[in-house]
Short mmCIF file of C-alpha atoms in Angstrom, two decimals:
data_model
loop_
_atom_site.label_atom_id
_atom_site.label_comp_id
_atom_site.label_asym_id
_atom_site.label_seq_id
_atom_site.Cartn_x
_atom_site.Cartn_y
_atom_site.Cartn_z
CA UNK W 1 88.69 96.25 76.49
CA UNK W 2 91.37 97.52 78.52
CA UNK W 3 93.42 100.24 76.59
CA UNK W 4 97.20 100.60 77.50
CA UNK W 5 100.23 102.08 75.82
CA UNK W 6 103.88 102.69 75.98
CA UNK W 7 105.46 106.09 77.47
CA UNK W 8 108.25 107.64 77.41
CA UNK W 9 109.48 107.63 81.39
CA UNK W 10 111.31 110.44 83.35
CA UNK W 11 113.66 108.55 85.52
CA UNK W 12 116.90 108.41 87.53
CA UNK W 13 119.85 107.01 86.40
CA UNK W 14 120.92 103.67 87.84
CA UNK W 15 123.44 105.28 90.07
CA UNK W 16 120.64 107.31 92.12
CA UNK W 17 117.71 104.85 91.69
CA UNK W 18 117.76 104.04 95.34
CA UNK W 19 118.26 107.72 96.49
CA UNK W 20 115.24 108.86 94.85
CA UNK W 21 112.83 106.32 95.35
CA UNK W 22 110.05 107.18 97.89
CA UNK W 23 107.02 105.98 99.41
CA UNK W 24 103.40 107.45 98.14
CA UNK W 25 102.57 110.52 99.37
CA UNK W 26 99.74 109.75 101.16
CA UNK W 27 101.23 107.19 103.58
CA UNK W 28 103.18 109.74 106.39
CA UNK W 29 102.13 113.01 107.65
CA UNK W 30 104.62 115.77 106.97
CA UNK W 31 106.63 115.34 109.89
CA UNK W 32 107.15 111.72 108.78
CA UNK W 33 107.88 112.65 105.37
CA UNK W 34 110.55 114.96 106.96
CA UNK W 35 112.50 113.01 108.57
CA UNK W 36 112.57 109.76 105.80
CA UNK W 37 114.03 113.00 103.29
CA UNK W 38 116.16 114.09 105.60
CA UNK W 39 120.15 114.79 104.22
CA UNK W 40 118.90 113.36 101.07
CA UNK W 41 118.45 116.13 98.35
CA UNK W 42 117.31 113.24 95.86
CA UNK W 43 114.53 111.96 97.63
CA UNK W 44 111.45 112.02 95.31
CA UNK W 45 109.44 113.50 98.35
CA UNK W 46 110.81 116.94 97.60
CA UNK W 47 108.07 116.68 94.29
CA UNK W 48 105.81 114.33 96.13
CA UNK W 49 105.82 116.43 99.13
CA UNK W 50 106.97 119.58 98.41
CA UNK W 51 105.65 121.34 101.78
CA UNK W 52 108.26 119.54 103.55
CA UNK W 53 110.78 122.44 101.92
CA UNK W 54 108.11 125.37 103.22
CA UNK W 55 108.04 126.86 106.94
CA UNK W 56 105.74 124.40 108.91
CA UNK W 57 103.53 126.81 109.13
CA UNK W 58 102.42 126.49 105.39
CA UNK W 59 98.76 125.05 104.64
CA UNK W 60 99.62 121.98 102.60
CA UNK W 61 96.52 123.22 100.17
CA UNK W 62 98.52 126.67 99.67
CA UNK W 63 99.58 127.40 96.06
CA UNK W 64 102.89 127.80 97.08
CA UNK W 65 103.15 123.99 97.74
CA UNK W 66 102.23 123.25 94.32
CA UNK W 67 104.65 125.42 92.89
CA UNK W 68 107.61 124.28 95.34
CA UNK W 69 106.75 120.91 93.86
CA UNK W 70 106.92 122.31 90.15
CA UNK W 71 110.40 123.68 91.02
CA UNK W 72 111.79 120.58 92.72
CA UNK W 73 111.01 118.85 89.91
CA UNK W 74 112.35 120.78 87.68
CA UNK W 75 115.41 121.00 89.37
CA UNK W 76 115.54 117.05 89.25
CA UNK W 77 115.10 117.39 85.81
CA UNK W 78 118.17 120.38 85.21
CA UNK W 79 120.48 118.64 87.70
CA UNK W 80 120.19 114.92 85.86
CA UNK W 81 118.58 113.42 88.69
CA UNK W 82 115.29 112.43 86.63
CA UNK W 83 116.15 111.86 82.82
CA UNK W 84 113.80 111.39 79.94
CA UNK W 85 113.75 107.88 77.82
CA UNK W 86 114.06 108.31 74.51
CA UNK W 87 111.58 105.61 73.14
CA UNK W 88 108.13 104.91 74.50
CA UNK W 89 108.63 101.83 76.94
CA UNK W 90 106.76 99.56 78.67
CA UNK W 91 108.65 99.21 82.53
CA UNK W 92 108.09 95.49 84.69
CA UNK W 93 108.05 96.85 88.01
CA UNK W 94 109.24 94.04 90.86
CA UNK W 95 108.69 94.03 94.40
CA UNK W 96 109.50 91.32 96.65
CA UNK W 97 108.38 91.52 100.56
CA UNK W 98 110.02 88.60 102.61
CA UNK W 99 107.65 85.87 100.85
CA UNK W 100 105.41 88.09 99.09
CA UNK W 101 106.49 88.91 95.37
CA UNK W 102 104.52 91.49 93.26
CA UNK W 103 105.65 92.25 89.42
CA UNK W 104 103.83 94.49 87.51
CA UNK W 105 103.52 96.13 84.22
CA UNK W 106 104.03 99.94 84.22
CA UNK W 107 101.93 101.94 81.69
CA UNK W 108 99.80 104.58 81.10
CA UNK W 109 96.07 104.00 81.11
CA UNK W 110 93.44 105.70 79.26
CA UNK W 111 91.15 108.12 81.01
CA UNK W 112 88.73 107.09 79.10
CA UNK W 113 88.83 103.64 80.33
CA UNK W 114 88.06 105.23 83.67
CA UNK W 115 85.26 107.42 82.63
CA UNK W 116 83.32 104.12 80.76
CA UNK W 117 83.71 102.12 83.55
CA UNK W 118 86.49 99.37 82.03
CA UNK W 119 88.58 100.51 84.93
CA UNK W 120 86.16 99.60 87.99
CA UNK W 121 86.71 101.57 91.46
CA UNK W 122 85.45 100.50 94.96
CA UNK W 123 85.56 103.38 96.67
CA UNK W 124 84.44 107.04 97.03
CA UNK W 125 86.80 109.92 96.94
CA UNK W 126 86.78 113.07 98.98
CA UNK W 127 86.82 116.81 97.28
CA UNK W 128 89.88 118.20 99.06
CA UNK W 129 91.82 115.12 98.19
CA UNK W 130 91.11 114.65 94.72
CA UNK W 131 91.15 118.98 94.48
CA UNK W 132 95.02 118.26 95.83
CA UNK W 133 95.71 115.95 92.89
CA UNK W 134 94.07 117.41 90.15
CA UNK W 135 96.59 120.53 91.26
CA UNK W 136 99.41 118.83 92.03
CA UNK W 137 99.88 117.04 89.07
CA UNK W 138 98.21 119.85 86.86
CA UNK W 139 100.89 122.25 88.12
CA UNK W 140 103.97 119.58 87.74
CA UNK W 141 102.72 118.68 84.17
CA UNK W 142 102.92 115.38 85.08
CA UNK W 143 101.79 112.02 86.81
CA UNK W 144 104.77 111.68 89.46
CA UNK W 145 103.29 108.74 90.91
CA UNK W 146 101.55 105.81 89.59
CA UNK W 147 98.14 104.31 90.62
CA UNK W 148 97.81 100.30 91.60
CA UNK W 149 95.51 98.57 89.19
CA UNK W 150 94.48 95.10 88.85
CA UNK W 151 92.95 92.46 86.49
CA UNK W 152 92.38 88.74 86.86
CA UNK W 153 95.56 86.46 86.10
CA UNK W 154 95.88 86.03 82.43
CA UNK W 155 98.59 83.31 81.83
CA UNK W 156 99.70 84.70 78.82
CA UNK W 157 100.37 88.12 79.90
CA UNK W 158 102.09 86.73 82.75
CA UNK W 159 104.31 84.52 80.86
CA UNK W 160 105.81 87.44 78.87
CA UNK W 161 106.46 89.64 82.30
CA UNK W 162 108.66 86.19 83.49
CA UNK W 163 110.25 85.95 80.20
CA UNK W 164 111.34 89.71 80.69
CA UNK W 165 112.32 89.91 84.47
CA UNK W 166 114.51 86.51 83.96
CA UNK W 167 116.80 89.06 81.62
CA UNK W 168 119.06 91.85 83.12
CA UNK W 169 117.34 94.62 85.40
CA UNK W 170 117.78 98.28 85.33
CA UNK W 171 117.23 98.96 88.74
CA UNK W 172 117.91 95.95 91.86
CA UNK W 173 117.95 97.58 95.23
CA UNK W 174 116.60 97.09 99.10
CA UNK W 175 114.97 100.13 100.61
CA UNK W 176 115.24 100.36 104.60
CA UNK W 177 112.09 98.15 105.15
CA UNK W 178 113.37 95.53 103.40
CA UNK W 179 111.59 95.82 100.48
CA UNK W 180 113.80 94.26 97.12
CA UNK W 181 113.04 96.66 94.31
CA UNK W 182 113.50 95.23 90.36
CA UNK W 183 113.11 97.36 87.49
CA UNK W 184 113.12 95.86 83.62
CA UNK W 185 112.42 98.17 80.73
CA UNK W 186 110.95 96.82 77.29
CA UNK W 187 111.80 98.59 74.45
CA UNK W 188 111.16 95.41 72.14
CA UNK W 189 108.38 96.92 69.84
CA UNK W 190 107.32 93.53 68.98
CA UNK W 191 106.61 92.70 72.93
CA UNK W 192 105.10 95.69 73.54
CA UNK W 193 102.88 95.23 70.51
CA UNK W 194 101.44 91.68 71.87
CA UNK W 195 101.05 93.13 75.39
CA UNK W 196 99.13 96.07 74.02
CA UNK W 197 96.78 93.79 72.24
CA UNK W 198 96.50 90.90 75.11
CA UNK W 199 95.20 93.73 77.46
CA UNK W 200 93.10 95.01 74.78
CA UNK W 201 91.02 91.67 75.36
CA UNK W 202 90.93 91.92 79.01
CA UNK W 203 87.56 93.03 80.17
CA UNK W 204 88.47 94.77 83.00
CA UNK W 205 91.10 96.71 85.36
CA UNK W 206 90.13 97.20 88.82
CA UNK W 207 91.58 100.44 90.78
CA UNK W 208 93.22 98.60 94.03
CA UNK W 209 95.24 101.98 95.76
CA UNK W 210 94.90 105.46 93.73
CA UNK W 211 90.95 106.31 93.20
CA UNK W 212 91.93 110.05 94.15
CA UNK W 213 95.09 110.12 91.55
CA UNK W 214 93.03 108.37 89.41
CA UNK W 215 89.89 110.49 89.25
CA UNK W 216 92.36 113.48 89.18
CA UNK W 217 93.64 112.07 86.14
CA UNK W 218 89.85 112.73 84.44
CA UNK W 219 89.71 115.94 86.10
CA UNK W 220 92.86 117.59 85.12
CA UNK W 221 92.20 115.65 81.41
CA UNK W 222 88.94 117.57 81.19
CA UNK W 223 91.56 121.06 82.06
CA UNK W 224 93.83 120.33 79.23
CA UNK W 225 91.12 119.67 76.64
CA UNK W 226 89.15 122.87 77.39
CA UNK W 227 91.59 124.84 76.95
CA UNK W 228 93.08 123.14 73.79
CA UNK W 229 91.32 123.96 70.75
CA UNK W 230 92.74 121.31 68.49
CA UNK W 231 92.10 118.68 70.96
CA UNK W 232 92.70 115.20 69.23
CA UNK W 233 92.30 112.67 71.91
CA UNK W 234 95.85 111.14 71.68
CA UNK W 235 97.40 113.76 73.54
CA UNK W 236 99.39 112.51 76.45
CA UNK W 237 96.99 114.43 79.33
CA UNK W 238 94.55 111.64 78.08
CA UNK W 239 96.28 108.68 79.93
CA UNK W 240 98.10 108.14 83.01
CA UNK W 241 100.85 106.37 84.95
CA UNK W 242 99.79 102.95 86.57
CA UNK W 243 101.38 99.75 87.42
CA UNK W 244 99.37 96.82 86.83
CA UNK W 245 99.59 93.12 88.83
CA UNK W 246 97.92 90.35 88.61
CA UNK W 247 94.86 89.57 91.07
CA UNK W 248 97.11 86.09 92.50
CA UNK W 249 100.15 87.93 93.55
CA UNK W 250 98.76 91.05 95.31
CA UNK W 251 98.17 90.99 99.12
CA UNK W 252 95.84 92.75 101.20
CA UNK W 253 96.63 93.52 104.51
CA UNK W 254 93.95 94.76 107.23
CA UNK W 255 92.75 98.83 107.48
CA UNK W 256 92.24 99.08 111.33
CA UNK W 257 90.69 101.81 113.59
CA UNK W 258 91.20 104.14 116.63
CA UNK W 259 88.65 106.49 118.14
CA UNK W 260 89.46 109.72 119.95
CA UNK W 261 86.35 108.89 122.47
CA UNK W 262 83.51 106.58 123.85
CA UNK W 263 80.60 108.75 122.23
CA UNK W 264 80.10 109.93 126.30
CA UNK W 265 80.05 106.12 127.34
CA UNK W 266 81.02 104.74 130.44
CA UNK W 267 83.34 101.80 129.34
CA UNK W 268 80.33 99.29 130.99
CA UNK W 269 78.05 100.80 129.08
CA UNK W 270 80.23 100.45 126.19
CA UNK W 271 80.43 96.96 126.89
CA UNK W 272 76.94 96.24 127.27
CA UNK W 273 75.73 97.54 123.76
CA UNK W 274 78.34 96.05 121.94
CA UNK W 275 77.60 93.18 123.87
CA UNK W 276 74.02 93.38 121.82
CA UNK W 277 75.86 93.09 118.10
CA UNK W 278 79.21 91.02 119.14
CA UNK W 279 79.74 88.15 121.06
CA UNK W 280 83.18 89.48 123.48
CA UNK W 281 85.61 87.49 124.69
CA UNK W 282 89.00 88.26 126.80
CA UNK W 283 92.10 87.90 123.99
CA UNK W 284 95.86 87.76 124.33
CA UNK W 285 97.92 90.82 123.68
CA UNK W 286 98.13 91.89 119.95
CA UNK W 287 94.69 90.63 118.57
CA UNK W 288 94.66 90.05 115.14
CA UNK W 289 91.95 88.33 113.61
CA UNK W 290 92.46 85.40 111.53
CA UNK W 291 89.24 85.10 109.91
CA UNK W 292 85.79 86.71 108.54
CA UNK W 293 83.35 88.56 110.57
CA UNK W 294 86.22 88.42 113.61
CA UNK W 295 87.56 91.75 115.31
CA UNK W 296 90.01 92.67 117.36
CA UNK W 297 89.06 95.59 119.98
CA UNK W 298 91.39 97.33 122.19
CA UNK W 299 89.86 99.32 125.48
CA UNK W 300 91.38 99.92 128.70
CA UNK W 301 95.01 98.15 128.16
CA UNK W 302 92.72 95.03 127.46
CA UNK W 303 92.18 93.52 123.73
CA UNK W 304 88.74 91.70 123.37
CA UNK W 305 87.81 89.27 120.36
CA UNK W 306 84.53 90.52 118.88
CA UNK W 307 82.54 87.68 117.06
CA UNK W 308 79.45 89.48 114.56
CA UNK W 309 76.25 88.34 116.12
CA UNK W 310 73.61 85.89 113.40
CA UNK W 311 71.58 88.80 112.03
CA UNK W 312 73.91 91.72 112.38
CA UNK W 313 74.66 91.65 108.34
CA UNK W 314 73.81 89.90 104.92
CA UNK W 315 76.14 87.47 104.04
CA UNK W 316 74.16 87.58 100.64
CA UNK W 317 75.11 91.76 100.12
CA UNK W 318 78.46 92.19 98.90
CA UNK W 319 78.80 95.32 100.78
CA UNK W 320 76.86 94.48 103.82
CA UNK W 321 78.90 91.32 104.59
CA UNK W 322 82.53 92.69 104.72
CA UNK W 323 83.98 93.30 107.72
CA UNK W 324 84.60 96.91 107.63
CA UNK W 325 80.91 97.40 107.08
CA UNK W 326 80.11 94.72 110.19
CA UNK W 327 81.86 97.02 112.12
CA UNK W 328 80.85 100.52 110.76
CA UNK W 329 76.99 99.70 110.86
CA UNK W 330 76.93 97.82 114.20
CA UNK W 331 79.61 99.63 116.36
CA UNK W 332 81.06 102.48 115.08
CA UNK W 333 78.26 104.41 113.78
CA UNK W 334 75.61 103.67 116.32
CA UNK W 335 77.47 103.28 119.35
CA UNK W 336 80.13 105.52 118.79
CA UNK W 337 78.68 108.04 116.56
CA UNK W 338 81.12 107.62 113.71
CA UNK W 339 78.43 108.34 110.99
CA UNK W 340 80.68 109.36 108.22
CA UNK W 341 84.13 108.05 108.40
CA UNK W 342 85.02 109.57 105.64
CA UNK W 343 84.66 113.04 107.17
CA UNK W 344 84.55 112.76 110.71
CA UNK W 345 88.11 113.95 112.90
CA UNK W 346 86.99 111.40 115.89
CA UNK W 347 88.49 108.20 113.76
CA UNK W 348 91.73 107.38 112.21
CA UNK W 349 92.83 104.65 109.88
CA UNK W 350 96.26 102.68 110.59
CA UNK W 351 97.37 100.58 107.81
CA UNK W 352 98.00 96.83 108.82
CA UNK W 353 101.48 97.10 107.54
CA UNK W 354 102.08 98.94 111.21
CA UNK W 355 100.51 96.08 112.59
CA UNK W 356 98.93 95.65 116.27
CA UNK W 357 101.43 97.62 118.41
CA UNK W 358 100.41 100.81 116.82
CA UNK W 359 96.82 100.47 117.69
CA UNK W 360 98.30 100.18 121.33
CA UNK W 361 100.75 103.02 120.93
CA UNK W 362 97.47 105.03 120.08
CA UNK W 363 94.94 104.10 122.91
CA UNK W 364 97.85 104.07 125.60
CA UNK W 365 99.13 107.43 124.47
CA UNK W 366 96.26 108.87 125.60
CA UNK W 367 95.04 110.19 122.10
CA UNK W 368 92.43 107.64 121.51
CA UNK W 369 90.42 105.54 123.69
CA UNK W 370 90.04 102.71 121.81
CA UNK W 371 90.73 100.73 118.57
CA UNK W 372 89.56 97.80 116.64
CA UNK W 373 92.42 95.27 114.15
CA UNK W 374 90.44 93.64 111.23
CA UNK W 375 90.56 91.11 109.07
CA UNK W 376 91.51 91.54 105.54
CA UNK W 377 88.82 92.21 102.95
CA UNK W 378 90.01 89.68 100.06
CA UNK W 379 90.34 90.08 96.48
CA UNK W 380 87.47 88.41 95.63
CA UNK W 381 85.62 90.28 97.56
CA UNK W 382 87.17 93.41 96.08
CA UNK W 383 86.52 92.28 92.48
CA UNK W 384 83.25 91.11 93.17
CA UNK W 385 81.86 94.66 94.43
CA UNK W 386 83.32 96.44 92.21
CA UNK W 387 82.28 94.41 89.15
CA UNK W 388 78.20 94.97 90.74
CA UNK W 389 79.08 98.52 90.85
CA UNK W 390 78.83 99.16 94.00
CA UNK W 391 81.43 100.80 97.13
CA UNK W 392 82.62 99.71 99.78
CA UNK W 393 83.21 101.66 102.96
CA UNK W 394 86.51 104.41 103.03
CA UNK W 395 89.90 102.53 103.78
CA UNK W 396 88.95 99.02 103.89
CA UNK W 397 92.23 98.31 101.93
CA UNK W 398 95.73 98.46 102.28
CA UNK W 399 97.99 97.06 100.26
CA UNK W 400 101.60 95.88 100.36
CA UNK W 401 104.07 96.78 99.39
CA UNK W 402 103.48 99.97 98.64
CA UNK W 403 104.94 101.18 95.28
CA UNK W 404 107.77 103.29 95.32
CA UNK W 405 107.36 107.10 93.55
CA UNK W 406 110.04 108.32 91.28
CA UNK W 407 111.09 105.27 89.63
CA UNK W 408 109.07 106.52 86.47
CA UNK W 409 107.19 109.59 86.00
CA UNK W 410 105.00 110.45 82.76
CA UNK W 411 104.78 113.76 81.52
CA UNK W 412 101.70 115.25 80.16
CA UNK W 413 102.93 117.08 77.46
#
C-alpha cells in the first residue's frame, strides 16, 4: 500500500509565484543556471543552486554551498517570499506543454515506502550525487524540490484531481518555454481523507525523475533518527515532497548521446564494426527515430539510421531489449569503450527536450565526435522493469515537462 499524507507547504504568494519558480537543479550547469537567475532575486535557484551566488571558483561540493543555500532560503523565508500554510494540504500540481497535459497530486511520501520496495526505482544512483542531496537538503532542513512518481491510472483518484482543478487555482502562469503552470490547494479534510485511503490501496508508486533526491530522503531520514532519542516514526524527516501523475498522462521523451572520441578509430573502421551489430543507412538531417530498436547516429556532418541487427539483444529480457541497452552493449561499450556510463567523462547525456540540433551543435563544435538520438523507452517498459526488480541503464529517461522547484517546499521539522 502506498502511504501518503498532507503537509504543510512553504510557498510564495500568488503575486511572486512566477518569479520564483525554477527548473530542477540538475537540468543546467552553473553557467546556465546563472544566466536563467539573472536580475531576479526571487528565483528559487538561489536555494536550488546556491553556488551560483559564490566566486566561480567555488567547488559546488564545498560546504560553503550548502550553507549559501541555507541562508538564501532563509532569507526567502524573512523577506515573505516563501510563506508557510497553515493547515496540512494536499496541492494538484498542473502542467500543460502545447498538447501534452500533466496534473499531479503533491504530497509527501513515506521513506519507508521507499526502503520496502512499494515505491519501485529503475535506476542506480551515484555516491557524489546522492552525498550532494543528502547535504543539501540536510543543511536547508527541508525537501526544496519534489521527486516525479508514478502509479497506474486509477479512475477514481483521477476523478477527484478533475473535480478539484475545474474550481479556482492558486497559481496560473506561462514560464518562458511555454510551459502553462496550474496550482490548486485542498484543504477539504474530507477529500484529503478519501485520497489518503484510495492510495493506500494502490500497490505501487514507481520513481520516474528523482532516485538521487529520493534515496537522499532515506539517507538524511536515517541522520535525523540517530540522533533523536525519542524517535517516533511520525516525525516529518520520515516523508518527503513528491508529485504524483498518472502512468496515461506522462510523456517520455528520448535520453541521447555524444562522445568526446572514436576509441582511436579511423571513422572506416568505425563504420565497419558497427556495420557488424547495425544495419546503416544514409538519413536526412535531424534523425530522430520513430520506433524500437532504431537509432539515430551523427559522424562527420552526416546522420546515419542504425537498425539493431537479429541477435544483437533479447527481446524476451526486459533490460536487454531497450534501446539504451541495444546501444550500450553493442556500440558504445565495445566499440567505443564506454564501459561505465555512469562514470566515464568521454560521454554526455542531452535530454530530448533539446532535441536533434543539439547533438549537432556538439559534434560540429568540435567537442565531441559523434552522437547517437534514440527512441523513447515507454512506460510500459519502465513499469515493467521496475516491477521485476531490475535497472535499467543511467539516463534512459527524460521526462517532460519538467516540474518547476519552489512552488511548494516541505520542511523537515
Amino acid at each position: 500500500m502506498a502511504l501518503i499524507k498532507p503537509f504543510r507547504a512553504l510557498r510564495p504568494p500568488k503575486s511572486l509565484a512566477e518569479k520564483v519558480a525554477a527548473l530542477p537543479y540538475d537540468v543546467m550547469n552553473v553557467e546556465e543556471a546563472k544566466a536563467m537567475a539573472a536580475g531576479n532575486p526571487y528565483s528559487f535557484l538561489h536555494v536550488s543552486r546556491p553556488e551560483i551566488d559564490l566566486p566561480a571558483e567555488v567547488d559546488p561540493y564545498a560546504e560553503e554551498v550548502y550553507v549559501k543555500g541555507r541562508e538564501n532560503m532563509q532569507r526567502f523565508i524573512a523577506e515573505g517570499t516563501l510563506i508557510l500554510d497553515r493547515d496540512e494540504c494536499y496541492y494538484v500540481y498542473r502542467q500543460r506543454m502545447g498538447a501534452i497535459e500533466q496534473t499531479g497530486l503533491v504530497v509527501c511520501a513515506g521513506v519507508d515506502d521507499y526502503e520496502s520496495g512499494v515505491i519501485k526505482k529503475h535506476e542506480l544512483t551515484r555516491a557524489d550525487k546522492e552525498e550532494d542531496r543528502v547535504r543539501h537538503i540536510d543543511y536547508l532542513d527541508a525537501n526544496d524540490e519534489p521527486v516525479f512518481y508514478t502509479y497506474r491510472n486509477d479512475p477514481a483518484i483521477t476523478a477527484i484531481v478533475a473535480g478539484v482543478a475545474a474550481g479556482e487555482p492558486t497559481y496560473h502562469f506561462t514560464t518562458d518555454d511555454g510551459v502553462i503552470h496550474t496550482l490548486w490547494i485542498i484543504s477539504d479534510r474530507a477529500v484529503i481523507d478519501d485520497l489518503t485511503t484510495r492510495f493506500a490501496a494502490i500497490k505501487t508508486l514507481y520513481v520516474a525523475d528523482g532516485h538521487h533526491r529520493s534515496a537522499a530522503a532515506g539517507r538524511v531520514r536515517e541522520l535525523r533518527r540517530a540522533a533523536n532519542p525519542g524517535h517516533t516514526g511520525n516525525e516529518e524527516y520520515n516523508w518527503f515532497l513528491t508529485v504524483i501523475f498518472p502512468d496515461s498522462e506522462m510523456n517520455i521523451m528520448p535520453y541521447n548521446r555524444a562522445v568526446k572520441d572514436l576509441n582511436g578509430h579511423s571513422v572506416a573502421e568505425l563504420m565497419a564494426r558497427i556495420g557488424e551489430r547495425f544495419a546503416i543507412t544514409p538519413a536526412a538531417g535531424g534523425f530522430a527515430p520513430s520506433q524500437r530498436h532504431e537509432f539515430g547516429m551523427y559522424l562527420e556532418g552526416r546522420w546515419y539510421q542504425l537498425v539493431a541487427r537479429e541477435g544483437t539483444f533479447d527481446e524476451g529480457d526486459a533490460v536487454s531489449h531497450l534501446d539504451v541497452s541495444i546501444l550500450q552493449n553493442n556500440l558504445l561499450s565495445p566499440i567505443l569503450a564506454i564501459r561505465n556510463p555512469r562514470t566515464d567523462q568521454r560521454i554526455s547525456f542531452v535530454g530530448g527536450i533539446r532535441g536533434t540540433d543539439e547533438l549537432e551543435r556538439l559534434v560540429d563544435g568540435g567537442g565531441y565526435r559523434i552522437a547517437f538520438s534514440l527512441n523513447p523507452t515507454s512506460m510500459e517498459e519502465l513499469m515493467q522493469l521496475a516491477d521485476a526488480g531490475q535497472i535499467m541503464p543511467p539516463k534512459s529517461t527524460w521526462f517532460e515537462p519538467k516540474l518547476r522547484s519552489g512552488l511548494f517546499v516541505h520542511q523537515l521539522s
